[in-house]
Amino acid sequence: MDKRSFLKGVGMMGLAAPLTFLQVEQAVAGIGKAAPADVASNQDFWSKIRGDYTLKPDYINLENGYYCFMPKQLLEQTVEHLRVINNEASYYMRTVQWENKNKAAQKVAEIVGCSGDEVVITRNTTESLDTIIGGIRWNAGDEAVMAEQDYGAMLNHFRYVASRYGTVNRLVSIPNHPKDDDELVDLYAAAITDKTRLLMVCHMVNITGQVLPVRKITDMAHARGVEVMVDGAHAYSHVDFKMADLDCDYYGTSLHKWLSAPLGTGMLYVKKEKIGGVWPLLAERDLEPNDIHRLNHTGTNPVYTDLGILNAIEYQNAIGMERKEARLKYLQHYWTSQLRGLPRIMVNTPVEMSRHGGIGNVGIDGIEPADLAKKLFDEYQIFTVAIDRPGVRGLRITPNVYTTTKELDALVEAIKKIST
Ligand SMILES: Cc1ncc(COP(=O)(O)O)c(C=O)c1O
């Protein structure tokens, strides 16, 4: 092989031909032109997708929110990328490493319709959002707005910034059942002062699954000169949206959550004109001020995951984002609708379809969340996670597309039994 074709071969690693996902393709062929909302309850369709997953027989996994583990083919492909790069070694790193990482960023950007040069691949949401929180040029007295129900790692970084720079954090508390969007917008608006620089808002609150009206909150904040950073850990590849719909300044997510990309993959979006205003936490060489790579010096890292991201996107495209969102919502609605309103049972997630995705939270009055989670696991072999946070006490239930209604029936029966 001559040098040029060898280089080309390396450059195409993992990218050569679109992959085929037989089970998914057969399932999609079988449904013809059926609307996503109708496919959502088609057990035959989703059981084919379930066939792509290796599931543990020991318990029902209703805690996909931490990590939506990869279907079999994606795992095999990722292991193969690791093998090949281990063999190519420094050659890969010195030739196509960056080209492939940029391709991954480009494809991740395409899902939400933004430009590839506004996106970088990170390890996770924490790295993405903390890059912004730590990279803003804070002055003493500057203020930031966030919610008590936001993720701990970000709240911790805001606290750290406050003690380092003398900034002030103002926390709102998100109601689990808002009466309308205005209630939420007003809540955030009331926390803004003329010193506020940044507002952080969850796209989907991870502990309840509530989807917040981000665009309305962004418009309100922008009108008052405040930048908006969105925590999209649970929304990306879960609800179908475009970055332009949100008009936020910064957005971070974890690709190992709802995209089912390999562990340790995330993305940071920064609106083009905002890139130059953020200091990098790890210094890059001199780049143009508005080059987003300034913010993304990662040193040597496990780059085979970049190729795994591309495969995960192909898999998701094969299912179809609209079908995936519809399925996740259907599953949430399936079990929550059987438990809402029953004595002692509290569903801590809004009922309106536009205010949730696949995540729901349920508690039982008088039972500690941790005890409930333990009981469900020990006695019913159902794995969930206990949430004990301001205003939210219960179990977070996160099915994934492969979850069956039979598994959710087991959850419903167990919660009913425990509550009585
Ligand atoms: C809302 C939210 N933000 C941030 C994170 C952090 O994600 P990661 O640990 O992948 O960085 C999570 C994790 O569950 C989350 O739920």
Short mmCIF file of C-alpha atoms and ligand atoms in Angstrom, two decimals:
data_model
loop_
_atom_site.label_atom_id
_atom_site.label_comp_id
_atom_site.label_asym_id
_atom_site.label_seq_id
_atom_site.Cartn_x
_atom_site.Cartn_y
_atom_site.Cartn_z
CA MET A 1 0.00 0.00 0.00
CA ASP A 2 1.45 3.41 -0.87
CA LYS A 3 1.72 6.09 1.80
CA ARG A 4 -1.28 8.08 0.56
CA SER A 5 -3.73 5.20 0.54
CA PHE A 6 -2.41 4.01 3.90
CA LEU A 7 -3.05 7.44 5.41
CA LYS A 8 -6.48 7.52 3.84
CA GLY A 9 -7.23 4.11 5.33
CA VAL A 10 -6.30 5.27 8.80
CA GLY A 11 -8.31 8.46 8.35
CA MET A 12 -11.39 6.47 7.55
CA MET A 13 -11.07 4.23 10.57
CA GLY A 14 -14.47 3.54 12.00
CA LEU A 15 -16.03 5.92 9.53
CA ALA A 16 -15.79 4.06 6.26
CA ALA A 17 -19.26 2.82 5.43
CA PRO A 18 -22.44 3.54 7.34
CA LEU A 19 -23.03 0.63 9.70
CA THR A 20 -26.02 -1.59 9.39
CA PHE A 21 -28.07 -2.44 12.42
CA LEU A 22 -30.04 -5.41 11.24
CA GLN A 23 -32.54 -5.70 14.07
CA VAL A 24 -33.36 -1.98 13.95
CA GLU A 25 -33.62 -1.92 10.20
CA GLN A 26 -35.98 -4.87 10.15
CA ALA A 27 -38.07 -3.28 12.88
CA VAL A 28 -38.25 0.03 10.99
CA ALA A 29 -39.10 -1.73 7.73
CA GLY A 30 -41.95 -3.49 9.54
CA ILE A 31 -43.75 -0.35 10.66
CA GLY A 32 -44.01 1.37 7.29
CA LYS A 33 -45.20 4.95 7.65
CA ALA A 34 -46.75 4.61 11.12
CA ALA A 35 -46.57 7.82 13.18
CA PRO A 36 -44.01 7.84 16.04
CA ALA A 37 -46.81 8.20 18.61
CA ASP A 38 -48.35 4.95 17.30
CA VAL A 39 -45.04 3.13 17.15
CA ALA A 40 -44.36 4.12 20.77
CA SER A 41 -46.67 1.37 22.06
CA ASN A 42 -45.78 -1.23 19.40
CA GLN A 43 -44.32 -4.04 21.54
CA ASP A 44 -43.23 -5.99 18.51
CA PHE A 45 -41.14 -3.07 17.24
CA TRP A 46 -39.49 -2.36 20.57
CA SER A 47 -38.84 -5.99 21.39
CA LYS A 48 -36.61 -6.09 18.30
CA ILE A 49 -34.68 -3.11 19.69
CA ARG A 50 -34.53 -4.87 23.06
CA GLY A 51 -32.84 -7.75 21.28
CA ASP A 52 -29.87 -5.44 20.69
CA TYR A 53 -29.21 -5.17 24.43
CA THR A 54 -27.53 -7.63 26.75
CA LEU A 55 -29.61 -7.41 29.90
CA LYS A 56 -28.82 -8.81 33.30
CA PRO A 57 -31.42 -11.37 34.37
CA ASP A 58 -30.95 -10.54 38.08
CA TYR A 59 -32.98 -7.33 38.17
CA ILE A 60 -35.10 -4.90 36.17
CA ASN A 61 -32.93 -1.89 35.37
CA LEU A 62 -34.95 1.29 35.83
CA GLU A 63 -31.86 3.42 36.44
CA ASN A 64 -30.72 4.17 32.91
CA GLY A 65 -30.39 7.86 33.77
CA TYR A 66 -26.87 7.48 35.11
CA TYR A 67 -25.58 5.67 32.06
CA CYS A 68 -27.62 4.41 29.10
CA PHE A 69 -25.30 1.48 28.45
CA MET A 70 -24.50 0.60 24.87
CA PRO A 71 -26.40 -1.95 22.79
CA LYS A 72 -24.29 -4.96 21.79
CA GLN A 73 -23.18 -3.72 18.38
CA LEU A 74 -22.03 -0.36 19.75
CA LEU A 75 -20.06 -2.11 22.46
CA GLU A 76 -18.39 -4.40 19.92
CA GLN A 77 -17.58 -1.48 17.65
CA THR A 78 -16.13 0.54 20.50
CA VAL A 79 -13.95 -2.38 21.59
CA GLU A 80 -12.81 -2.75 17.99
CA HIS A 81 -11.88 0.96 17.84
CA LEU A 82 -9.87 0.51 21.01
CA ARG A 83 -8.12 -2.49 19.47
CA VAL A 84 -7.31 -0.71 16.22
CA ILE A 85 -6.10 2.48 17.88
CA ASN A 86 -4.04 0.44 20.29
CA ASN A 87 -2.40 -1.05 17.23
CA GLU A 88 -2.06 2.22 15.28
CA ALA A 89 -0.92 3.86 18.50
CA SER A 90 1.02 7.11 18.07
CA TYR A 91 0.46 6.96 14.35
CA TYR A 92 -3.28 7.39 14.86
CA MET A 93 -2.66 10.13 17.42
CA ARG A 94 -0.37 12.05 15.07
CA THR A 95 -2.44 11.67 11.92
CA VAL A 96 -6.22 11.46 12.17
CA GLN A 97 -6.97 11.91 15.87
CA TRP A 98 -8.20 15.51 15.51
CA GLU A 99 -9.93 15.01 12.21
CA ASN A 100 -12.00 12.20 13.75
CA LYS A 101 -12.75 14.14 16.93
CA ASN A 102 -13.97 17.05 14.81
CA LYS A 103 -16.13 14.68 12.77
CA ALA A 104 -17.71 13.48 16.00
CA ALA A 105 -18.32 17.10 17.07
CA GLN A 106 -19.83 17.87 13.67
CA LYS A 107 -22.27 14.95 13.91
CA VAL A 108 -23.17 15.74 17.53
CA ALA A 109 -23.90 19.32 16.41
CA GLU A 110 -26.05 18.14 13.50
CA ILE A 111 -28.48 16.39 15.88
CA VAL A 112 -29.37 19.77 17.37
CA GLY A 113 -28.91 21.75 14.17
CA CYS A 114 -26.00 23.94 15.24
CA SER A 115 -22.66 24.57 13.64
CA GLY A 116 -19.81 22.10 14.25
CA ASP A 117 -17.52 24.98 15.18
CA GLU A 118 -19.73 25.79 18.17
CA VAL A 119 -19.30 22.30 19.63
CA VAL A 120 -16.47 20.34 21.23
CA ILE A 121 -16.34 16.80 22.53
CA THR A 122 -15.78 16.64 26.27
CA ARG A 123 -15.84 13.80 28.80
CA ASN A 124 -19.24 14.66 30.26
CA THR A 125 -21.69 17.37 31.31
CA THR A 126 -19.62 18.16 34.38
CA GLU A 127 -16.59 19.04 32.31
CA SER A 128 -18.70 20.97 29.79
CA LEU A 129 -20.57 23.16 32.29
CA ASP A 130 -17.70 23.58 34.72
CA THR A 131 -15.59 24.85 31.81
CA ILE A 132 -18.05 27.72 31.56
CA ILE A 133 -18.65 28.29 35.29
CA GLY A 134 -14.91 28.36 35.94
CA GLY A 135 -14.03 30.16 32.70
CA ILE A 136 -16.21 33.25 33.00
CA ARG A 137 -14.37 36.45 34.00
CA TRP A 138 -16.12 36.87 37.34
CA ASN A 139 -15.81 40.05 39.40
CA ALA A 140 -16.55 40.30 43.11
CA GLY A 141 -20.25 40.98 43.59
CA ASP A 142 -21.33 39.38 40.30
CA GLU A 143 -24.33 37.11 40.71
CA ALA A 144 -25.46 33.81 39.25
CA VAL A 145 -28.93 32.27 39.35
CA MET A 146 -29.59 28.54 39.57
CA ALA A 147 -32.00 26.09 41.22
CA GLU A 148 -31.81 23.97 44.36
CA GLN A 149 -32.76 21.02 42.18
CA ASP A 150 -29.76 21.48 39.84
CA TYR A 151 -27.00 18.90 39.74
CA GLY A 152 -24.60 18.84 42.68
CA ALA A 153 -21.37 19.11 40.69
CA MET A 154 -22.44 22.40 39.11
CA LEU A 155 -23.77 23.81 42.38
CA ASN A 156 -20.43 22.90 43.95
CA HIS A 157 -18.51 24.71 41.25
CA PHE A 158 -20.66 27.84 41.68
CA ARG A 159 -19.93 27.69 45.43
CA TYR A 160 -16.24 27.35 44.69
CA VAL A 161 -16.35 30.34 42.33
CA ALA A 162 -18.18 32.33 45.04
CA SER A 163 -15.45 31.67 47.58
CA ARG A 164 -12.70 32.34 45.07
CA TYR A 165 -14.03 35.53 43.43
CA GLY A 166 -16.61 36.83 45.91
CA THR A 167 -19.57 36.20 43.64
CA VAL A 168 -23.11 35.56 44.90
CA ASN A 169 -25.30 32.56 44.02
CA ARG A 170 -29.07 32.96 44.12
CA LEU A 171 -31.06 29.76 44.25
CA VAL A 172 -34.67 29.28 43.20
CA SER A 173 -36.74 26.19 44.00
CA ILE A 174 -38.56 24.57 41.09
CA PRO A 175 -42.10 23.34 41.87
CA ASN A 176 -42.72 19.74 40.81
CA HIS A 177 -46.11 20.67 39.37
CA PRO A 178 -45.98 24.22 37.96
CA LYS A 179 -49.34 25.63 36.94
CA ASP A 180 -47.89 27.10 33.75
CA ASP A 181 -44.67 28.31 32.08
CA ASP A 182 -45.11 31.80 33.47
CA GLU A 183 -44.81 30.50 37.01
CA LEU A 184 -41.36 29.11 36.16
CA VAL A 185 -40.23 32.13 34.18
CA ASP A 186 -41.33 34.46 36.98
CA LEU A 187 -39.48 32.35 39.51
CA TYR A 188 -36.18 32.78 37.68
CA ALA A 189 -36.94 36.42 36.85
CA ALA A 190 -37.45 37.24 40.53
CA ALA A 191 -33.92 36.02 41.32
CA ILE A 192 -32.25 38.29 38.75
CA THR A 193 -30.77 41.58 39.91
CA ASP A 194 -28.73 44.18 38.06
CA LYS A 195 -25.62 42.26 39.15
CA THR A 196 -26.65 38.94 37.59
CA ARG A 197 -24.23 37.68 34.93
CA LEU A 198 -25.29 34.08 34.36
CA LEU A 199 -28.41 31.96 34.78
CA MET A 200 -28.11 28.17 34.83
CA VAL A 201 -31.19 26.14 34.02
CA CYS A 202 -31.79 22.44 33.53
CA HIS A 203 -33.35 21.47 30.22
CA MET A 204 -34.71 18.38 31.98
CA VAL A 205 -34.43 18.27 35.76
CA ASN A 206 -32.59 15.02 36.41
CA ILE A 207 -34.27 14.11 39.70
CA THR A 208 -37.86 14.57 38.54
CA GLY A 209 -37.69 14.47 34.74
CA GLN A 210 -39.46 17.83 34.46
CA VAL A 211 -38.74 19.61 31.14
CA LEU A 212 -38.40 23.35 31.73
CA PRO A 213 -39.51 26.10 29.31
CA VAL A 214 -35.92 26.99 28.47
CA ARG A 215 -36.67 29.32 25.55
CA LYS A 216 -39.00 31.48 27.63
CA ILE A 217 -36.50 31.62 30.48
CA THR A 218 -33.71 32.48 28.03
CA ASP A 219 -35.71 35.27 26.39
CA MET A 220 -36.52 36.73 29.80
CA ALA A 221 -32.88 36.54 30.93
CA HIS A 222 -31.47 37.95 27.70
CA ALA A 223 -33.87 40.87 27.89
CA ARG A 224 -32.22 41.67 31.22
CA GLY A 225 -28.67 41.24 29.89
CA VAL A 226 -28.07 37.87 31.55
CA GLU A 227 -26.34 34.95 29.79
CA VAL A 228 -27.96 31.52 29.95
CA MET A 229 -26.21 28.18 30.43
CA VAL A 230 -28.35 25.07 29.98
CA ASP A 231 -27.69 21.78 31.71
CA GLY A 232 -28.79 19.35 29.03
CA ALA A 233 -27.43 16.19 30.66
CA HIS A 234 -30.78 14.44 30.29
CA ALA A 235 -32.37 16.23 27.37
CA TYR A 236 -29.93 15.64 24.50
CA SER A 237 -30.97 12.58 22.45
CA HIS A 238 -33.98 12.24 24.70
CA VAL A 239 -36.22 15.09 23.60
CA ASP A 240 -36.04 16.28 20.01
CA PHE A 241 -34.93 19.92 19.90
CA LYS A 242 -32.73 22.30 17.99
CA MET A 243 -30.25 24.63 19.65
CA ALA A 244 -31.86 27.57 17.84
CA ASP A 245 -35.14 26.74 19.63
CA LEU A 246 -33.43 27.42 22.95
CA ASP A 247 -31.24 30.39 21.93
CA CYS A 248 -29.05 29.77 25.00
CA ASP A 249 -25.42 30.86 25.22
CA TYR A 250 -23.94 27.64 26.58
CA TYR A 251 -25.20 24.05 26.62
CA GLY A 252 -23.58 20.95 28.07
CA THR A 253 -24.54 17.32 27.93
CA SER A 254 -23.25 13.79 28.48
CA LEU A 255 -23.32 11.59 25.39
CA HIS A 256 -23.06 8.44 27.53
CA LYS A 257 -26.54 9.17 28.80
CA TRP A 258 -29.37 9.18 26.27
CA LEU A 259 -27.28 8.84 23.12
CA SER A 260 -25.81 5.57 24.49
CA ALA A 261 -22.30 6.58 23.42
CA PRO A 262 -19.31 5.09 25.27
CA LEU A 263 -18.76 6.12 28.90
CA GLY A 264 -16.78 9.32 29.26
CA THR A 265 -18.23 11.27 26.33
CA GLY A 266 -19.96 14.63 26.41
CA MET A 267 -20.37 17.83 24.47
CA LEU A 268 -20.09 21.53 25.10
CA TYR A 269 -21.90 24.03 22.89
CA VAL A 270 -20.94 27.70 23.04
CA LYS A 271 -22.70 30.24 20.87
CA LYS A 272 -20.13 31.53 18.39
CA GLU A 273 -19.99 35.11 19.66
CA LYS A 274 -19.58 33.96 23.28
CA ILE A 275 -16.53 31.75 22.76
CA GLY A 276 -13.98 34.56 23.04
CA GLY A 277 -15.36 35.65 26.42
CA VAL A 278 -14.51 32.41 28.22
CA TRP A 279 -11.10 31.68 29.72
CA PRO A 280 -9.85 28.14 29.11
CA LEU A 281 -9.34 26.10 32.29
CA LEU A 282 -6.51 24.13 30.68
CA ALA A 283 -4.47 26.34 28.40
CA GLU A 284 -4.37 25.69 24.66
CA ARG A 285 -1.74 27.02 22.27
CA ASP A 286 -2.62 30.38 20.70
CA LEU A 287 -5.81 29.99 18.69
CA GLU A 288 -8.21 32.56 17.28
CA PRO A 289 -10.30 34.00 20.14
CA ASN A 290 -13.52 32.58 18.70
CA ASP A 291 -12.12 29.10 18.07
CA ILE A 292 -13.98 26.82 20.49
CA HIS A 293 -10.99 24.45 20.68
CA ARG A 294 -9.39 27.08 22.95
CA LEU A 295 -11.69 25.74 25.67
CA ASN A 296 -11.01 22.08 25.08
CA HIS A 297 -7.39 21.22 25.74
CA THR A 298 -7.77 17.72 27.09
CA GLY A 299 -4.25 16.31 26.81
CA THR A 300 -3.94 12.72 25.68
CA ASN A 301 -7.24 10.93 26.17
CA PRO A 302 -9.09 7.73 25.19
CA VAL A 303 -9.88 8.83 21.64
CA TYR A 304 -11.50 5.57 20.58
CA THR A 305 -14.66 6.94 22.18
CA ASP A 306 -14.79 9.63 19.45
CA LEU A 307 -15.43 6.84 16.95
CA GLY A 308 -17.93 5.23 19.32
CA ILE A 309 -19.90 8.49 19.34
CA LEU A 310 -20.23 8.31 15.56
CA ASN A 311 -21.56 4.75 15.77
CA ALA A 312 -24.02 5.70 18.52
CA ILE A 313 -25.39 8.47 16.30
CA GLU A 314 -25.83 6.01 13.43
CA TYR A 315 -27.71 3.68 15.78
CA GLN A 316 -29.96 6.47 17.01
CA ASN A 317 -30.61 7.64 13.45
CA ALA A 318 -31.58 4.10 12.51
CA ILE A 319 -34.27 4.11 15.23
CA GLY A 320 -35.25 7.73 14.52
CA MET A 321 -35.13 10.49 17.12
CA GLU A 322 -38.86 11.17 16.98
CA ARG A 323 -39.67 7.51 17.58
CA LYS A 324 -37.21 7.38 20.46
CA GLU A 325 -38.68 10.45 22.16
CA ALA A 326 -42.22 9.16 21.68
CA ARG A 327 -41.26 5.77 23.14
CA LEU A 328 -39.60 7.29 26.21
CA LYS A 329 -42.60 9.52 26.90
CA TYR A 330 -44.98 6.63 26.37
CA LEU A 331 -43.12 4.50 28.92
CA GLN A 332 -43.16 7.26 31.51
CA HIS A 333 -46.84 7.92 30.97
CA TYR A 334 -47.57 4.17 31.08
CA TRP A 335 -46.47 3.74 34.69
CA THR A 336 -47.10 7.20 36.14
CA SER A 337 -50.72 7.22 34.92
CA GLN A 338 -51.38 4.06 36.95
CA LEU A 339 -49.98 5.54 40.16
CA ARG A 340 -51.04 9.20 40.12
CA GLY A 341 -53.68 10.04 42.67
CA LEU A 342 -53.44 6.81 44.66
CA PRO A 343 -53.35 7.18 48.47
CA ARG A 344 -49.87 7.89 49.89
CA ILE A 345 -48.29 7.84 46.43
CA MET A 346 -46.70 11.02 45.11
CA VAL A 347 -45.66 11.28 41.47
CA ASN A 348 -43.21 14.17 41.51
CA THR A 349 -43.22 14.77 37.75
CA PRO A 350 -45.67 16.97 35.85
CA VAL A 351 -48.45 15.16 34.03
CA GLU A 352 -48.41 17.28 30.84
CA MET A 353 -46.67 15.52 27.95
CA SER A 354 -44.75 18.72 27.08
CA ARG A 355 -43.28 18.87 30.60
CA HIS A 356 -41.62 15.47 30.71
CA GLY A 357 -39.72 12.86 28.76
CA GLY A 358 -39.00 9.31 29.88
CA ILE A 359 -37.98 10.09 33.46
CA GLY A 360 -40.40 10.10 36.36
CA ASN A 361 -40.12 10.31 40.12
CA VAL A 362 -42.36 8.55 42.63
CA GLY A 363 -42.39 8.58 46.42
CA ILE A 364 -44.55 7.00 49.11
CA ASP A 365 -45.64 9.16 52.00
CA GLY A 366 -43.99 7.98 55.22
CA ILE A 367 -41.25 5.90 53.58
CA GLU A 368 -37.71 7.21 53.27
CA PRO A 369 -36.57 7.22 49.62
CA ALA A 370 -33.47 5.14 50.46
CA ASP A 371 -35.60 2.53 52.26
CA LEU A 372 -38.01 2.39 49.35
CA ALA A 373 -35.19 1.88 46.84
CA LYS A 374 -33.72 -0.88 48.99
CA LYS A 375 -37.07 -2.61 49.40
CA LEU A 376 -37.74 -2.47 45.66
CA PHE A 377 -34.37 -4.00 44.94
CA ASP A 378 -34.26 -6.59 47.70
CA GLU A 379 -37.85 -7.77 47.49
CA TYR A 380 -38.86 -7.04 43.91
CA GLN A 381 -35.52 -7.02 42.05
CA ILE A 382 -36.17 -3.58 40.61
CA PHE A 383 -33.16 -1.26 40.44
CA THR A 384 -33.85 2.48 40.83
CA VAL A 385 -32.18 5.38 42.63
CA ALA A 386 -33.35 7.20 45.75
CA ILE A 387 -33.63 11.00 45.54
CA ASP A 388 -33.67 13.04 48.73
CA ARG A 389 -33.33 16.66 47.71
CA PRO A 390 -35.13 19.92 48.45
CA GLY A 391 -38.74 19.43 47.37
CA VAL A 392 -38.07 16.06 45.79
CA ARG A 393 -38.27 12.88 47.84
CA GLY A 394 -38.82 9.65 45.98
CA LEU A 395 -37.29 7.28 43.47
CA ARG A 396 -36.11 8.36 40.07
CA ILE A 397 -37.39 5.91 37.50
CA THR A 398 -35.54 5.91 34.18
CA PRO A 399 -36.58 3.26 31.69
CA ASN A 400 -34.82 3.15 28.32
CA VAL A 401 -36.20 2.29 24.88
CA TYR A 402 -35.70 -1.43 25.53
CA THR A 403 -37.82 -1.42 28.72
CA THR A 404 -41.05 -3.41 28.43
CA THR A 405 -44.47 -2.52 29.78
CA LYS A 406 -44.31 -5.84 31.65
CA GLU A 407 -41.31 -4.55 33.57
CA LEU A 408 -43.18 -1.35 34.33
CA ASP A 409 -46.18 -3.39 35.48
CA ALA A 410 -43.85 -5.01 38.00
CA LEU A 411 -42.87 -1.54 39.24
CA VAL A 412 -46.50 -0.40 39.49
CA GLU A 413 -47.54 -3.53 41.37
CA ALA A 414 -44.62 -3.25 43.77
CA ILE A 415 -45.27 0.44 44.55
CA LYS A 416 -48.98 -0.25 45.06
CA LYS A 417 -48.24 -3.17 47.39
CA ILE A 418 -45.67 -1.25 49.42
CA SER A 419 -47.96 1.75 49.73
CA THR A 420 -50.79 -0.32 51.16
C1 LIG B 1 -28.75 17.34 35.42
C2 LIG B 1 -27.37 16.74 35.42
N1 LIG B 1 -26.33 17.52 35.20
C3 LIG B 1 -25.08 17.05 35.18
C4 LIG B 1 -24.82 15.72 35.39
C5 LIG B 1 -23.42 15.23 35.37
O1 LIG B 1 -23.23 14.30 34.35
P1 LIG B 1 -21.82 13.61 34.21
O2 LIG B 1 -21.55 12.89 35.49
O3 LIG B 1 -21.97 12.71 33.05
O4 LIG B 1 -20.85 14.70 34.02
C6 LIG B 1 -25.87 14.85 35.63
C7 LIG B 1 -25.64 13.42 35.87
O5 LIG B 1 -26.49 12.62 36.11
C8 LIG B 1 -27.18 15.37 35.63
O6 LIG B 1 -28.23 14.57 35.86
#
